[in-house]
Coordinates of C-alpha atoms and ligand atoms in Angstrom, one line a residue:
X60 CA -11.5 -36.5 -12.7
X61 CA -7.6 -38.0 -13.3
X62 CA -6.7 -39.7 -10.7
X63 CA -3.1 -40.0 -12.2
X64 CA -1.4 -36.7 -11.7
X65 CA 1.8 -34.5 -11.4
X66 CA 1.5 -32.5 -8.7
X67 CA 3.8 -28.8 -8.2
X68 CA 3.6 -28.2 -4.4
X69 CA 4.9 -24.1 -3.2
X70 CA 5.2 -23.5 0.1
X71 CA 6.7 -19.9 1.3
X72 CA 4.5 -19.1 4.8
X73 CA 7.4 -18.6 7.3
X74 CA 11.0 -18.7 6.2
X75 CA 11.6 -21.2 4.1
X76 CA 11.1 -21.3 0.5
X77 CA 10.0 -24.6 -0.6
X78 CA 8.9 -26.6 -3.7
X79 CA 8.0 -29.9 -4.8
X80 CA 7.6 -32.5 -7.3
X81 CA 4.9 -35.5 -6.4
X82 CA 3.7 -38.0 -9.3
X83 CA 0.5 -39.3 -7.3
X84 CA -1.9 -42.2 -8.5
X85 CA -4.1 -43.3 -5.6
X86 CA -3.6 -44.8 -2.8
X87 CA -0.1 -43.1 -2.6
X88 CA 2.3 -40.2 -4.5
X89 CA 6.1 -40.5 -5.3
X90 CA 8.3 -37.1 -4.4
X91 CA 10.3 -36.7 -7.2
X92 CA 11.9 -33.7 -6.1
X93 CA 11.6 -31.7 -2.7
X94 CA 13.5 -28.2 -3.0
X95 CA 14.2 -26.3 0.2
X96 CA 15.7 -22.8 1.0
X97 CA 16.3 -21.6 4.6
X98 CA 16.4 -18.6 5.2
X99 CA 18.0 -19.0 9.1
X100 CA 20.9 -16.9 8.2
X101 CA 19.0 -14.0 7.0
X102 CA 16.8 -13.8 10.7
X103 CA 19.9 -15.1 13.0
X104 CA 21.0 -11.8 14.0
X105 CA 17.6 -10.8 15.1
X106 CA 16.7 -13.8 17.5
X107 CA 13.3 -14.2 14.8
X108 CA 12.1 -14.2 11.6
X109 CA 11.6 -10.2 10.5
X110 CA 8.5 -10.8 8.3
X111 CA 9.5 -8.3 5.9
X112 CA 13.2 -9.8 5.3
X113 CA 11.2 -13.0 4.4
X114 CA 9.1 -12.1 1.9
X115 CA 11.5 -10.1 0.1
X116 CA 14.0 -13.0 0.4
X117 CA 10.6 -15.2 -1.0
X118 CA 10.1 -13.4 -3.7
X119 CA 13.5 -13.7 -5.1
X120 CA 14.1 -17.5 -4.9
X121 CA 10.5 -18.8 -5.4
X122 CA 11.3 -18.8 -9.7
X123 CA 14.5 -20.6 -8.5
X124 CA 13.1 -23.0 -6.5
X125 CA 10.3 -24.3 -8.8
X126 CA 12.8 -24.2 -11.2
X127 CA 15.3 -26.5 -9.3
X128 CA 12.2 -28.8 -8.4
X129 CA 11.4 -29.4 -11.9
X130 CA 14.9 -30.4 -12.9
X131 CA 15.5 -32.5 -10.0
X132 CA 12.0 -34.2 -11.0
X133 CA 13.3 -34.1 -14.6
X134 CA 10.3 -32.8 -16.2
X135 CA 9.0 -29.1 -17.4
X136 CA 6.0 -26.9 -16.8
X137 CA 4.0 -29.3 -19.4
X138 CA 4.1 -32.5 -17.7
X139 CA 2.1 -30.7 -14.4
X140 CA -1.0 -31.2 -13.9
X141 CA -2.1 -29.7 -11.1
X142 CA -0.5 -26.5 -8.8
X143 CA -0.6 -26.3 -5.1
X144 CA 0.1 -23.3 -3.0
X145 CA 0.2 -22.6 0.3
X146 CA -2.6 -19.8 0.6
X147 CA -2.6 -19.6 4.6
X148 CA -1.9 -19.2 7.3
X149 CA 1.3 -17.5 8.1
X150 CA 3.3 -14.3 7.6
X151 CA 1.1 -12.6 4.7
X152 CA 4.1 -11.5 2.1
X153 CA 5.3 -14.2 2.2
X154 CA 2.5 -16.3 1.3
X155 CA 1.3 -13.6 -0.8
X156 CA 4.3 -14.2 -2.9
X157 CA 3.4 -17.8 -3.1
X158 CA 0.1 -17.6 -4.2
X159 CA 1.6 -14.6 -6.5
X160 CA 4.0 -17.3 -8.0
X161 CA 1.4 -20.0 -8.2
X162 CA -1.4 -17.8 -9.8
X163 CA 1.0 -16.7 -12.5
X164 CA 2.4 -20.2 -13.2
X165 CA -1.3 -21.4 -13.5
X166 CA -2.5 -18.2 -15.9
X167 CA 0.0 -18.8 -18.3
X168 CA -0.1 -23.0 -18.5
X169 CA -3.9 -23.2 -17.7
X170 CA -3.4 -25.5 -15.0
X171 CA -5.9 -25.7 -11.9
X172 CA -4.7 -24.5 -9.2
X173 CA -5.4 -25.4 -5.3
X174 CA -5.0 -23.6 -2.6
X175 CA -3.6 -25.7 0.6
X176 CA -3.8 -24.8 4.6
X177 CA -0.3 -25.0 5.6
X178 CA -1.5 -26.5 8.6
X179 CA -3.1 -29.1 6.6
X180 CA 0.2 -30.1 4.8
X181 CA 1.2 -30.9 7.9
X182 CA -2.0 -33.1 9.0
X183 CA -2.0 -35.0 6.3
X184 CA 1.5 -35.9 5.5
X185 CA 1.2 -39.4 7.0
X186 CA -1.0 -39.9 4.3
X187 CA 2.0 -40.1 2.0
X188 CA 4.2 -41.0 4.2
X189 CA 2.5 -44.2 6.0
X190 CA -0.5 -44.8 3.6
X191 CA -2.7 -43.5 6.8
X192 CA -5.7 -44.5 7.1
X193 CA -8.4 -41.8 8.1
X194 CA -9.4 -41.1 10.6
X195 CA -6.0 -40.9 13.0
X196 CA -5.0 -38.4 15.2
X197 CA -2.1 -35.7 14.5
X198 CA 0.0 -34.3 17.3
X199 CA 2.2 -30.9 15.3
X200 CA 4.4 -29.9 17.6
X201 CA 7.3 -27.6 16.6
X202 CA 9.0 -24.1 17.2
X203 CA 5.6 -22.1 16.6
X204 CA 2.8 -24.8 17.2
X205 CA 1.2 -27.7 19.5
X206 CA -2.0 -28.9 18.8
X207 CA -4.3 -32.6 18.8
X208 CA -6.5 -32.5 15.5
X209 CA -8.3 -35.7 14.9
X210 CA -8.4 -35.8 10.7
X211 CA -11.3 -37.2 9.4
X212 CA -10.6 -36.1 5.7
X213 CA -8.9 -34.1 3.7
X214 CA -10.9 -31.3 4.5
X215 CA -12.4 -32.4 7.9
X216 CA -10.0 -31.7 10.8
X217 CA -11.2 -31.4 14.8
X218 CA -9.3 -29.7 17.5
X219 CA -8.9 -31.9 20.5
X220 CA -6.4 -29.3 22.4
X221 CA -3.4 -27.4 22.2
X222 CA -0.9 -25.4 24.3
X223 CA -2.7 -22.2 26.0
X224 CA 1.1 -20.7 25.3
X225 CA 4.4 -21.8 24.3
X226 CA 5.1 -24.0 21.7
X227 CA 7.5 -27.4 23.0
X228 CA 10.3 -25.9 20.4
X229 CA 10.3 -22.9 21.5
X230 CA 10.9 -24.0 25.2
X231 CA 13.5 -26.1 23.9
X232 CA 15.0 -23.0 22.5
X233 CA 14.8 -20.7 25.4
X234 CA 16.1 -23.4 27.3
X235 CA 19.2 -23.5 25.7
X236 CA 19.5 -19.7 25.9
X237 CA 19.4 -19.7 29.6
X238 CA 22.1 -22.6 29.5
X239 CA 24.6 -20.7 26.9
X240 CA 24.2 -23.9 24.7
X241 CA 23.5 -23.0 21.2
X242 CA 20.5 -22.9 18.8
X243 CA 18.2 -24.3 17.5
X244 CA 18.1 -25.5 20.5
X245 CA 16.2 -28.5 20.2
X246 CA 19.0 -30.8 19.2
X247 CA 21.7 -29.4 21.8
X248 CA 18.9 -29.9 24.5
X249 CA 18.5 -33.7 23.8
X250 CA 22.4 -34.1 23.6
X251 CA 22.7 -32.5 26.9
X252 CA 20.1 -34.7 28.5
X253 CA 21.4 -37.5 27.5
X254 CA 24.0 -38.0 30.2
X255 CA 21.8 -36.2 32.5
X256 CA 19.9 -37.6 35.2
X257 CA 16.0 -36.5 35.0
X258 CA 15.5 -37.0 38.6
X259 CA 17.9 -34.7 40.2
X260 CA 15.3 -31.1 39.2
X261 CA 11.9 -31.4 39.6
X262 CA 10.3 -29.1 37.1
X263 CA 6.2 -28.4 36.4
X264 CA 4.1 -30.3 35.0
X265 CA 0.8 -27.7 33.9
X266 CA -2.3 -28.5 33.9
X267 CA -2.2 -32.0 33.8
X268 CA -4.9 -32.1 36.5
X269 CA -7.1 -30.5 34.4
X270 CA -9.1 -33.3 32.2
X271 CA -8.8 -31.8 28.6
X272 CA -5.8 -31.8 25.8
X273 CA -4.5 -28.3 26.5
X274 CA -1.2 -28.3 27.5
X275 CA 1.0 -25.3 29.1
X276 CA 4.7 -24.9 28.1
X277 CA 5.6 -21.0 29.3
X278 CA 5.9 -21.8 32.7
X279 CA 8.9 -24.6 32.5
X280 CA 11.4 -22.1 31.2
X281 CA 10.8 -20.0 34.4
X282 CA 11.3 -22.8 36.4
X283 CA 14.6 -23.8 34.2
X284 CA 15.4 -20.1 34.9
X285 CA 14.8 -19.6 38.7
X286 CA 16.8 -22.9 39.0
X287 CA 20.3 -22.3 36.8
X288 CA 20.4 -18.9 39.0
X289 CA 19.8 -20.4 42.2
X290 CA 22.8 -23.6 41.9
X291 CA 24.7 -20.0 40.4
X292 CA 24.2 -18.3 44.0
X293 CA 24.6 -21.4 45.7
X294 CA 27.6 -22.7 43.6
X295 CA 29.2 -19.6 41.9
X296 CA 28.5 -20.9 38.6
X297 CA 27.0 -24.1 36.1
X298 CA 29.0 -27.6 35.6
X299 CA 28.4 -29.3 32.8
X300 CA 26.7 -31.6 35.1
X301 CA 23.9 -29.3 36.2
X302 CA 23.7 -28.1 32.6
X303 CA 23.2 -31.9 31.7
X304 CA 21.1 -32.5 34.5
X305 CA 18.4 -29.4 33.8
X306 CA 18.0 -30.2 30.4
X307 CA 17.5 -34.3 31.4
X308 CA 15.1 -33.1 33.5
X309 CA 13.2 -30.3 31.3
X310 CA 13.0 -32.9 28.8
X311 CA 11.4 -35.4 31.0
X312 CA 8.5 -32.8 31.9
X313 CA 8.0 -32.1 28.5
X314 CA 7.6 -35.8 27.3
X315 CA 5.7 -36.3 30.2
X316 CA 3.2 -33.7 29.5
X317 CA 2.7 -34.8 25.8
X318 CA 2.3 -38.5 27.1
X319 CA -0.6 -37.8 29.3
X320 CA -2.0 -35.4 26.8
X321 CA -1.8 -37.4 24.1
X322 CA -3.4 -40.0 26.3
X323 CA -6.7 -37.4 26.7
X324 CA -6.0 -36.4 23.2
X325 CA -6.4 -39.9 21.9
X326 CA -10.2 -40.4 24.6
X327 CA -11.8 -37.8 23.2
X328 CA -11.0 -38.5 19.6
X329 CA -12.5 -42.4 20.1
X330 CA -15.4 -40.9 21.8
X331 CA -15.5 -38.6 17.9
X332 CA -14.7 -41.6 15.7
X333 CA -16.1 -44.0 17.5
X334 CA -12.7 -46.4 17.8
X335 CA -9.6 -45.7 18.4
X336 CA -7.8 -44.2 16.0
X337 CA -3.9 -44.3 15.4
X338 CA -1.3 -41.2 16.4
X339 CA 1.3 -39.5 14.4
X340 CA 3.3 -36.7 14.9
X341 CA 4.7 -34.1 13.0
X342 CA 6.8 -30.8 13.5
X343 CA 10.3 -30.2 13.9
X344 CA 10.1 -31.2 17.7
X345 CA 9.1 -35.1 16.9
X346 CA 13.1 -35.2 15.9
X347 CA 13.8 -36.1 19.9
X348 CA 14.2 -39.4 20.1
X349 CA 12.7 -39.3 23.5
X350 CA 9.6 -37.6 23.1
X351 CA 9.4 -40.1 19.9
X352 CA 10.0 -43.3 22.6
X353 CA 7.1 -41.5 25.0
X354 CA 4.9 -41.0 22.9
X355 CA 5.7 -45.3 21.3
X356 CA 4.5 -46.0 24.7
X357 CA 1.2 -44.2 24.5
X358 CA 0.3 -45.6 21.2
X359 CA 2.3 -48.7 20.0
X360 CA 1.6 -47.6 16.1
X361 CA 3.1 -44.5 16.2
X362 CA 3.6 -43.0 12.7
X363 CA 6.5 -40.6 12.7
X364 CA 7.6 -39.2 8.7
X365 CA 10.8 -38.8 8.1
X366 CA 13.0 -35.5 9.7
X367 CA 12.6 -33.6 6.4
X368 CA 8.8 -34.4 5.8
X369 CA 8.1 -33.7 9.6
X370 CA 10.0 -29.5 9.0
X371 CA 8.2 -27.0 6.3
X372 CA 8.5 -28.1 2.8
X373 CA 6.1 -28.3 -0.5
X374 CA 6.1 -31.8 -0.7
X375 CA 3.2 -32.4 1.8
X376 CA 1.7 -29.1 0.0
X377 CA 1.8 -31.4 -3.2
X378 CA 0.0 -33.9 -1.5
X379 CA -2.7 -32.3 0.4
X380 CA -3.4 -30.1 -3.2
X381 CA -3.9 -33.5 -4.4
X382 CA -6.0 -34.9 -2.1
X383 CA -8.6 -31.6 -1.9
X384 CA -8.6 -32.2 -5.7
X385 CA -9.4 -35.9 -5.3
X386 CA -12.2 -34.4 -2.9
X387 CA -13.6 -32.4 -5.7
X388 CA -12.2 -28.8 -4.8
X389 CA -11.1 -26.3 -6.7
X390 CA -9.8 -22.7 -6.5
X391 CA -10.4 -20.0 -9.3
X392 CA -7.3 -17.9 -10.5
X393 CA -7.5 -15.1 -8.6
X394 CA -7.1 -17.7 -5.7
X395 CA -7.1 -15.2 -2.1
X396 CA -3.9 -15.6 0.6
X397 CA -5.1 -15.5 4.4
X398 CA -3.4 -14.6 6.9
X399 CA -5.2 -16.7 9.3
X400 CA -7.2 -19.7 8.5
X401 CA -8.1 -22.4 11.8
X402 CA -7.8 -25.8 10.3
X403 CA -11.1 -26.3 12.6
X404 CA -13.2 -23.0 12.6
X405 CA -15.9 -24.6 14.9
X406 CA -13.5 -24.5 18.0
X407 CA -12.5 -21.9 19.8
X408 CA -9.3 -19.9 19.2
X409 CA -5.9 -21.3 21.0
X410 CA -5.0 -18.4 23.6
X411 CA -1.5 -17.4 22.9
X412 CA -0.1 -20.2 20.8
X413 CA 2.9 -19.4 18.2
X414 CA 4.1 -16.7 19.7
X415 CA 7.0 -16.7 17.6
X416 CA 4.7 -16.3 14.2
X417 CA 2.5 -18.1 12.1
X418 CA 4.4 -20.8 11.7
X419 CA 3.9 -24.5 12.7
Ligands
KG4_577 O1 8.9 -27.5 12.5 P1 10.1 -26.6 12.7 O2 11.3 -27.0 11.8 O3 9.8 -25.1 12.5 C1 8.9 -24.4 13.2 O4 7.7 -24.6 13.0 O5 9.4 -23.7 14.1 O6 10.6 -26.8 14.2 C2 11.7 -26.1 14.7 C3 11.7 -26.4 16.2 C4 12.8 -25.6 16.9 O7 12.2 -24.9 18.1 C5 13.8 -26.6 17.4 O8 14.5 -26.3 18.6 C6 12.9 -27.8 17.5 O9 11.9 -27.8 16.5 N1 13.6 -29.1 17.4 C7 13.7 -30.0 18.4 C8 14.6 -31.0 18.0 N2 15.0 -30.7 16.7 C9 14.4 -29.5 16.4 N3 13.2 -30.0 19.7 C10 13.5 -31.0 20.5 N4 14.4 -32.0 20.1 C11 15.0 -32.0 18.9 N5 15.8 -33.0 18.6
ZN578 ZN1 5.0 -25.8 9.3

């Protein structure tokens, strides 16, 4: 097998339209070029992505983006060696274009192809970011996921917990809708709390008695909710104080329910691997600087990749083709898209996380 390889990475499972570039020779893999296209604008008006706007708006920039990779990479279709696609999970026509894109790409070269869990690109990003060593545990937390998965190898993943509901991002988000600040609203939430004091609102905490990694995120916005309306009947409207004040303290509920979890999270993977493996965190939520400074507390090693490696792109698709290939898998031509595919098919499903779509 060549361990030596050029990697072209397509992601398209949500709503951005992504590809990559990696030049991997073990341990490690250079990104040469990583090519993103949002497609906020096209979903803004409709408070969501509209699966059927995406795929259409896939299918007519995924030949643009892998052409853009490979002339920011500075190479052609001949100097590939390998292609990886996101095959699952996530909003099917979308990655049905993908893998339509992908499959075509390989026909015509005669290049393997590999098919990559989106969820896995994810996972094993500090791979290429931090050199990790397996196994460690991965916290994702974004706008449509939170879940603990201890990774064990490219293809072995366990579920230690995840939210029964809500997604931390997308309580960040509904947060700020209740407040009038604007979105996404992760980022105006952690400007807001910044002059804030997290002491002044008391909001829940969920399920931290119980003694497992699940975590609870749906009912927080209620509380953030019963509590602007309340200082409006009692004051006749918001200062920016209490705006800053709320959001200080939603933030310090949220970062101290990740802590403790983590924490859990971070037990019952040592009582899996036998030590005590390392955390890192990915997902578009591991921007806040304070949830990043929690969860330095609960492990002193932290690895955290880089903003752009942490949100949806086909650089980590690159590198997680490349290391099922190292791991001796293959897909055949007429590789399959599913919709759903559990990075850990032994536990049992998460109750109503993602509620915003597949994405994570
Ligand atoms: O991973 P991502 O780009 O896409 C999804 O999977 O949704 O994450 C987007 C989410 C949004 O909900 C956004 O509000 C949140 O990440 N986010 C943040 C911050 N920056 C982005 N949440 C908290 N603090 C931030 N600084
Ligand atoms: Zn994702």
């Amino acid at each position: 097998m060549t361990h030596n390889l050029t990697v072209l990475g397509i992601e398209s499972s949500c709503d951005d339209t992504a590809a990559a570039v990696l030049r991997c020779s073990p341990p490690g893999g250079e990104i040469m070029s990583s090519v993103v296209f949002g497609q906020g604008a096209l979903h803004a008006e409709f408070g969501g992505v509209v699966p059927e706007i995406a795929a259409r708006a896939h299918a007519e920039k995924l030949d643009l983006a892998v052409e853009q990779a490979l002339g920011e990479a500075g190479c052609g279709l001949s100097d590939i060696g390998l292609i990886a696609v996101t095959s699952g999970p996530g909003l099917i026509g979308g990655v049905m274009s993908g893998v339509m894109c992908a499959r075509g790409l390989a026909a015509g070269r005669g290049l393997p192809l590999i098919g990559v869990n989106h969820l896995a690109g994810h996972a094993l990003t500090p791979r290429l970011t931090d050199n990790a060593a397996y196994p460690y545990v991965m916290l994702l937390v974004s706008g449509g996921h939170c879940q603990f998965l201890l990774v064990q190898a490219a293809d072995r993943f366990t579920r230690l917990g995840g939210t029964i509901d809500d997604a931390p991002g997308e309580a960040f988000d509904k947060v700020a809708r209740i407040l009038g600040l604007e979105q996404p609203g992760g980022p105006a939430v952690e400007k807001a709390a910044r002059d804030g004091d997290p002491h002044r609102f008391r909001f829940p905490r969920p399920l931290l008695d119980r003694d497992n990694a699940d975590m609870s995120f749906s009912g927080l916005k209620t509380a953030v909710l019963r509590q602007r309306d309340q200082l409006i009947t009692d004051q006749g409207g918001l200062y920016p104080r209490d705006r800053q004040d709320i959001c200080a303290g939603f933030q310090a509920a949220i970062c101290d329910v990740l802590s403790h979890k983590t924490r859990l999270a971070l037990d019952i993977a040592t009582g899996i691997a036998g030590a005590n493996p390392p955390l890192a965190v990915a997902g578009g939520v591991a921007a806040n600087s304070a949830i990043r400074s929690a969860l330095t507390k609960v492990s002193t090693g932290l690895m955290a990749p880089p903003q752009r490696l942490c949100t949806d792109n086909a650089a980590m698709i690159a590198w997680a083709g490349y290391e099922k290939h190292m791991a001796g898998h293959a897909d055949p031509g007429d590789l399959v898209p599913r919709p759903r595919w559990p990075l850990d098919d032994q536990s049992a499903p998460l109750l109503g996380s993602g509620k915003k779509g597949a994405k994570a």
